[in-house]
Amino acid sequence: MQVEQNKSLKTYNTFGIDAKARFFLEIRSLDQLREALRLEQFPEKFVVSGGSNMLLTKDIEALVLHIHMKGITVLSEDRDHVTLKVMAGENWHGLVQWTLERNYGGLENMSLIPGNTGTAPIQNIGAYGVELKDTFVQCEAMDVFTGELHTFSKEDCKFGYRDSFFKNEGKGRYIITSVCLKLTKRHHLLNTSYGAIEAELKKNKVSQITIQEISKAVIAIRRSKLPDPAVLGNSGSFFKNPVINKEAFEHFGATHPDAPFYKISDTAFKIPAGWLIEQCGYKGKRFGDAGVHQNQALVLVNYGNASGTEILDLAHRIMATVKNRFGIEIVPEVNII
Ligand code: EPU
């Protein structure tokens, strides 16, 4: 195994932050991963996969393990369903396209989400009314202390909104190595209820809705709102949408009757953080090379050479302004390193 030194991580994180890895190792197999975890000269390890959900605010002194394990295997199938095992290093959108080419349904609403498959369960990625947990069966993860592989069922993963066991109790303990998903082969469950999808399908005069057409619509919507990390560094939604209780919502609704919201239950209401941030005047604003995207205020962007600290300072300023103006706390969705 070839440990590289003082390697720039700029092309390994979608924010395009030029932090350095003091030591860096590309991992292509389970055996290599196990071997790397045993390297005693590097007691601390730091995992990078698609690098799509992290903001690097400093150089990394630990041994950086870049997960590059590939492969998509059909584990089982019948007339209606197929179960896939996908290695952690498979690009997420590449996987979605692979499934659509074979007419396997379930992932189409999550087209074009940046990142790799292995990190998808960590924050239970989701978009346009669908979350990873809806097709998730189980995943395998390696214990960083023992090198043993463990299987985690859907229940074990404790999925929530952009949340899971791996972000909480399991943090720092496991490296996800593969993910199993159960998809439909026919009678697909078409999820078009999210307003923007229906409008896009109508605009394209789609008469027969298919999973491929939904994917096309999602791609068009995302391209119109979200910056392409290959062109403009970003990490998707920087903040989570805040969830507030009924009392807070009634107060908020009375003072801001035009605000969009999603009712989660009788006692919980989700307010789009993008709306709150836009109301505070940040949308499209640029401070040096750090900025707030012009089409979606929930997305912070790097115009070129912003440092992680500059992006983080902007995030803190936004959080304080939103709290001050609305009394609502917003928190980052992105992992701050
Ligand atoms: N809005 C504004 N101004 C903005 C942005 C949004 O007023 O600058 C309003 C919109 O008009 C709309 C509402 O906020 O009424 C919701 O906006 P949008 O549909 O764009 O979705 P979101 O709540 O901002 C979430 C996810 C996205 C996901 C979309 C679609 C989170 C944190 N973000 O965004 O996920 O693509 O829904 O399902 O839940 C990601 O996690 O990286 C991500 C992009």
XYZ file of C-alpha atoms and ligand atoms in Angstrom:
381
model
C 0.000 0.000 0.000
C 1.344 3.360 -1.074
C 0.826 6.126 1.506
C 1.005 9.543 -0.210
C 2.082 12.604 1.750
C 0.913 16.236 1.854
C -1.786 15.667 -0.731
C -4.273 18.406 -1.557
C -7.868 17.344 -0.916
C -9.270 20.026 -3.261
C -10.528 17.496 -5.794
C -11.731 15.090 -3.091
C -14.365 17.410 -1.564
C -17.190 18.954 -3.595
C -16.725 22.325 -1.842
C -13.299 22.421 -3.524
C -11.532 23.451 -0.318
C -7.755 23.240 -0.616
C -7.024 21.490 2.700
C -4.108 19.044 2.853
C -3.966 15.416 3.913
C -0.686 14.822 5.718
C -1.028 11.126 4.788
C -3.357 9.710 2.157
C -4.244 6.197 1.070
C -6.553 5.005 -1.701
C -8.641 1.985 -0.604
C -9.781 -0.394 -3.358
C -10.785 -3.526 -1.427
C -12.010 -4.770 1.940
C -8.626 -6.391 2.596
C -6.830 -3.106 1.925
C -9.209 -1.316 4.265
C -8.609 -3.866 7.034
C -4.850 -3.634 6.491
C -4.937 0.174 6.567
C -6.890 0.174 9.824
C -4.130 -1.950 11.377
C -1.299 0.458 10.461
C 0.004 1.279 13.912
C 2.045 4.284 12.837
C -1.267 6.031 12.009
C -3.466 5.664 15.084
C -5.999 8.203 13.742
C -7.877 7.576 10.500
C -10.149 9.909 8.566
C -12.486 8.625 5.861
C -13.240 10.498 2.641
C -15.582 9.016 0.070
C -17.459 11.296 -2.335
C -16.555 14.294 -0.143
C -19.975 15.769 -0.859
C -21.140 16.446 2.667
C -18.137 17.923 4.422
C -16.585 21.318 4.975
C -12.852 21.080 5.606
C -11.755 23.921 7.874
C -8.254 22.574 8.524
C -5.561 20.243 7.227
C -5.993 16.604 8.224
C -3.235 15.108 10.369
C -4.847 11.654 10.535
C -4.323 9.074 7.781
C -6.938 9.892 5.120
C -8.565 6.778 3.669
C -10.186 7.443 0.310
C -12.856 4.796 -0.219
C -12.716 3.639 -3.820
C -14.299 0.166 -3.597
C -16.476 -0.489 -6.653
C -19.060 -2.999 -7.813
C -22.800 -3.519 -8.231
C -24.095 -7.079 -7.817
C -27.601 -8.528 -8.098
C -28.097 -10.533 -4.881
C -31.553 -11.868 -5.677
C -34.528 -11.178 -7.879
C -38.026 -12.348 -8.660
C -40.671 -11.073 -11.046
C -41.362 -7.939 -9.037
C -38.195 -7.008 -7.181
C -34.431 -6.997 -7.410
C -32.013 -6.697 -4.488
C -28.649 -5.084 -5.223
C -25.429 -4.985 -3.277
C -23.557 -1.800 -4.086
C -19.988 -1.187 -2.965
C -19.397 2.010 -0.998
C -17.211 3.729 -3.594
C -19.824 3.638 -6.370
C -20.868 7.141 -7.372
C -24.503 7.646 -6.311
C -25.806 9.159 -9.539
C -23.918 6.538 -11.554
C -25.835 3.915 -9.561
C -29.160 5.685 -10.188
C -28.461 5.703 -13.938
C -27.448 2.030 -13.853
C -30.797 1.156 -12.226
C -32.811 3.262 -14.675
C -31.107 1.637 -17.680
C -32.414 -1.696 -16.360
C -35.826 -0.231 -15.477
C -35.345 -0.832 -11.739
C -37.472 1.641 -9.779
C -37.017 3.396 -6.450
C -34.047 5.712 -6.813
C -35.285 7.999 -9.629
C -36.337 10.888 -7.329
C -32.808 10.895 -5.906
C -31.144 11.459 -9.299
C -28.088 13.703 -9.406
C -27.410 13.774 -5.657
C -23.630 14.187 -5.400
C -21.540 11.730 -3.387
C -20.970 8.003 -3.163
C -23.258 5.138 -2.197
C -21.421 4.293 1.019
C -22.126 7.660 2.543
C -25.789 7.709 1.509
C -27.003 5.929 4.691
C -25.040 8.216 7.024
C -27.367 11.116 6.450
C -30.213 9.130 4.868
C -30.005 11.156 1.650
C -33.294 12.286 0.215
C -34.939 14.472 -2.372
C -38.363 15.159 -3.869
C -40.369 13.089 -1.409
C -38.113 10.002 -1.313
C -35.350 9.008 1.102
C -32.691 6.316 0.985
C -34.478 4.430 3.774
C -37.427 3.717 1.423
C -35.401 1.189 -0.612
C -32.718 0.339 1.958
C -32.457 -3.279 3.135
C -29.151 -3.376 5.024
C -25.551 -2.256 4.862
C -22.195 -3.690 5.845
C -19.700 -1.636 7.780
C -16.221 -2.324 9.094
C -15.450 -1.725 12.744
C -12.436 0.609 12.690
C -11.071 -0.923 15.907
C -11.371 -4.640 15.108
C -11.565 -4.761 11.292
C -14.674 -6.956 11.584
C -17.576 -6.547 9.191
C -21.005 -5.970 10.733
C -24.400 -6.036 9.073
C -26.811 -3.239 9.950
C -30.525 -3.707 9.257
C -32.821 -0.798 8.509
C -33.861 -0.743 12.190
C -30.222 -0.764 13.351
C -29.570 2.311 11.195
C -32.205 4.400 13.057
C -32.886 6.567 10.036
C -34.347 10.029 10.523
C -34.471 13.242 8.497
C -30.853 13.573 7.248
C -29.888 11.438 10.232
C -28.887 7.891 11.238
C -27.076 5.745 13.814
C -23.831 6.480 11.890
C -24.138 10.211 12.636
C -24.785 9.548 16.329
C -23.857 6.478 18.458
C -21.933 4.886 15.565
C -19.951 7.999 14.671
C -16.225 7.340 14.196
C -16.683 3.611 14.844
C -17.741 2.169 11.486
C -16.854 2.583 7.825
C -19.720 1.581 5.542
C -18.389 -0.793 2.889
C -21.535 -1.749 0.955
C -25.252 -1.035 0.825
C -28.150 -3.375 -0.140
C -31.199 -1.873 -1.807
C -34.489 -3.490 -2.859
C -35.925 -2.009 -6.048
C -39.023 -2.666 -8.123
C -38.890 -4.349 -11.547
C -42.512 -3.540 -12.409
C -45.511 -1.820 -10.779
C -43.145 0.986 -9.821
C -44.300 3.322 -7.049
C -44.238 6.632 -8.872
C -43.687 9.514 -6.510
C -44.640 12.742 -8.251
C -46.489 14.428 -5.411
C -43.679 16.938 -4.888
C -45.059 20.028 -6.639
C -42.053 20.869 -8.775
C -41.991 17.370 -10.337
C -45.599 17.523 -11.495
C -45.047 20.964 -12.960
C -41.908 19.787 -14.796
C -43.653 16.697 -16.207
C -46.534 18.879 -17.388
C -44.107 21.336 -18.959
C -42.505 18.469 -20.889
C -45.992 17.209 -21.924
C -45.224 13.755 -20.540
C -48.353 11.665 -21.050
C -47.081 8.374 -19.650
C -45.104 8.854 -16.460
C -42.167 6.462 -16.124
C -39.289 6.277 -13.655
C -37.020 7.528 -16.437
C -39.255 10.579 -17.014
C -39.279 11.309 -13.264
C -35.499 11.144 -13.222
C -35.349 13.541 -16.186
C -37.671 15.953 -14.383
C -35.647 15.771 -11.164
C -32.422 16.387 -13.078
C -33.941 19.448 -14.780
C -35.219 20.845 -11.452
C -31.918 20.253 -9.688
C -29.927 21.796 -12.546
C -32.136 24.901 -12.441
C -31.717 25.423 -8.696
C -28.593 23.698 -7.471
C -25.063 24.504 -8.603
C -23.000 21.737 -10.219
C -20.051 21.055 -7.854
C -17.822 20.502 -10.912
C -18.425 24.148 -11.850
C -19.035 25.864 -8.501
C -17.877 24.282 -5.237
C -20.727 23.424 -2.851
C -22.091 20.723 -0.585
C -25.774 20.788 -1.511
C -28.005 22.045 1.284
C -25.660 23.474 3.859
C -28.346 23.606 6.570
C -31.125 21.260 7.608
C -34.658 22.567 7.397
C -35.611 23.357 11.008
C -38.466 21.456 12.620
C -40.469 23.483 15.128
C -43.256 22.547 17.544
C -46.910 23.570 17.272
C -46.659 26.509 19.617
C -43.654 27.965 17.823
C -45.319 27.278 14.467
C -48.514 29.100 15.453
C -46.496 32.112 16.495
C -44.391 31.926 13.313
C -47.448 31.443 11.055
C -49.265 34.407 12.609
C -46.377 36.749 11.925
C -45.388 35.227 8.553
C -48.557 33.975 6.869
C -46.841 33.662 3.459
C -44.060 31.370 4.640
C -43.928 27.885 3.084
C -43.963 24.920 5.500
C -44.402 21.141 5.558
C -46.593 19.578 8.230
C -44.758 16.523 9.557
C -47.260 15.633 12.283
C -49.851 17.421 14.422
C -47.063 18.722 16.600
C -44.099 19.159 14.223
C -43.678 21.556 11.314
C -40.711 21.879 8.968
C -39.835 25.363 7.720
C -37.617 25.654 4.604
C -34.346 27.166 5.790
C -33.817 28.494 2.245
C -36.855 30.729 2.675
C -35.687 32.002 6.083
C -32.220 32.775 4.696
C -33.634 34.512 1.623
C -35.849 36.688 3.837
C -32.713 37.762 5.689
C -31.318 39.081 2.407
C -28.487 36.599 1.934
C -29.570 34.969 -1.324
C -26.974 35.577 -4.050
C -24.677 37.503 -1.678
C -20.928 37.047 -2.025
C -18.264 37.732 0.609
C -14.848 37.252 -0.982
C -14.959 33.767 -2.484
C -17.636 32.513 -0.079
C -21.255 33.025 -1.034
C -24.913 32.068 -0.882
C -26.183 30.543 -4.127
C -28.314 32.832 -6.251
C -31.014 30.230 -7.011
C -31.215 28.419 -3.661
C -30.318 30.176 -0.424
C -29.811 26.879 1.410
C -26.643 26.251 -0.583
C -23.341 27.923 0.305
C -20.804 28.111 -2.498
C -17.068 28.482 -3.005
C -16.347 30.830 -5.922
C -12.797 29.515 -6.193
C -10.393 29.926 -3.349
C -12.528 30.311 -0.237
C -11.083 28.591 2.810
C -13.250 26.329 4.918
C -13.111 28.913 7.708
C -14.472 31.648 5.429
C -17.431 29.439 4.482
C -17.963 28.548 8.153
C -17.856 32.224 9.204
C -20.542 32.989 6.634
C -22.617 30.063 7.912
C -22.373 31.368 11.492
C -23.407 34.843 10.384
C -26.445 33.414 8.583
C -27.413 31.268 11.587
C -27.219 34.273 13.918
C -29.280 36.502 11.591
C -31.996 33.859 11.174
C -32.145 33.307 14.946
C -32.327 37.016 15.574
C -35.017 37.686 13.003
C -37.247 34.603 13.392
C -36.235 33.101 16.752
C -35.576 29.835 14.857
C -32.290 27.944 15.081
C -30.900 26.452 11.901
C -28.030 23.975 12.065
C -25.604 22.719 9.403
C -26.433 19.500 7.613
C -22.871 19.320 6.355
C -20.158 17.788 8.574
C -17.764 20.489 9.717
C -14.227 19.121 9.998
N -37.172 28.632 -0.830
C -37.050 30.004 -0.844
N -35.831 30.540 -1.129
C -34.763 29.787 -1.406
C -34.870 28.378 -1.373
C -36.103 27.825 -1.082
O -38.003 30.730 -0.602
O -33.698 30.350 -1.675
C -38.489 28.039 -0.591
C -39.050 27.467 -1.915
O -39.749 28.422 -2.624
C -39.961 26.380 -1.441
C -39.275 25.882 -0.178
O -38.380 26.911 0.243
O -41.207 26.891 -1.078
C -38.552 24.573 -0.360
O -37.518 24.712 -1.325
P -36.981 23.465 -2.176
O -38.114 22.741 -2.794
O -35.899 23.953 -3.057
O -36.430 22.444 -1.109
P -35.579 22.650 0.237
O -36.475 22.388 1.383
O -34.886 23.948 0.180
C -34.883 20.128 0.452
C -33.618 19.336 0.613
C -32.856 19.234 -0.702
C -33.750 18.552 -1.706
C -35.051 19.366 -1.841
C -36.054 18.690 -2.728
C -32.927 19.654 2.928
C -31.966 20.300 3.856
N -32.787 19.946 1.630
O -34.513 21.462 0.110
O -31.726 18.395 -0.486
O -33.121 18.449 -2.974
O -35.697 19.522 -0.549
O -36.539 17.541 -2.096
O -33.794 18.903 3.366
C -29.415 18.336 0.046
O -29.738 17.736 1.078
O -28.217 18.606 -0.228
C -30.468 18.789 -0.859
C -30.201 19.516 -1.940
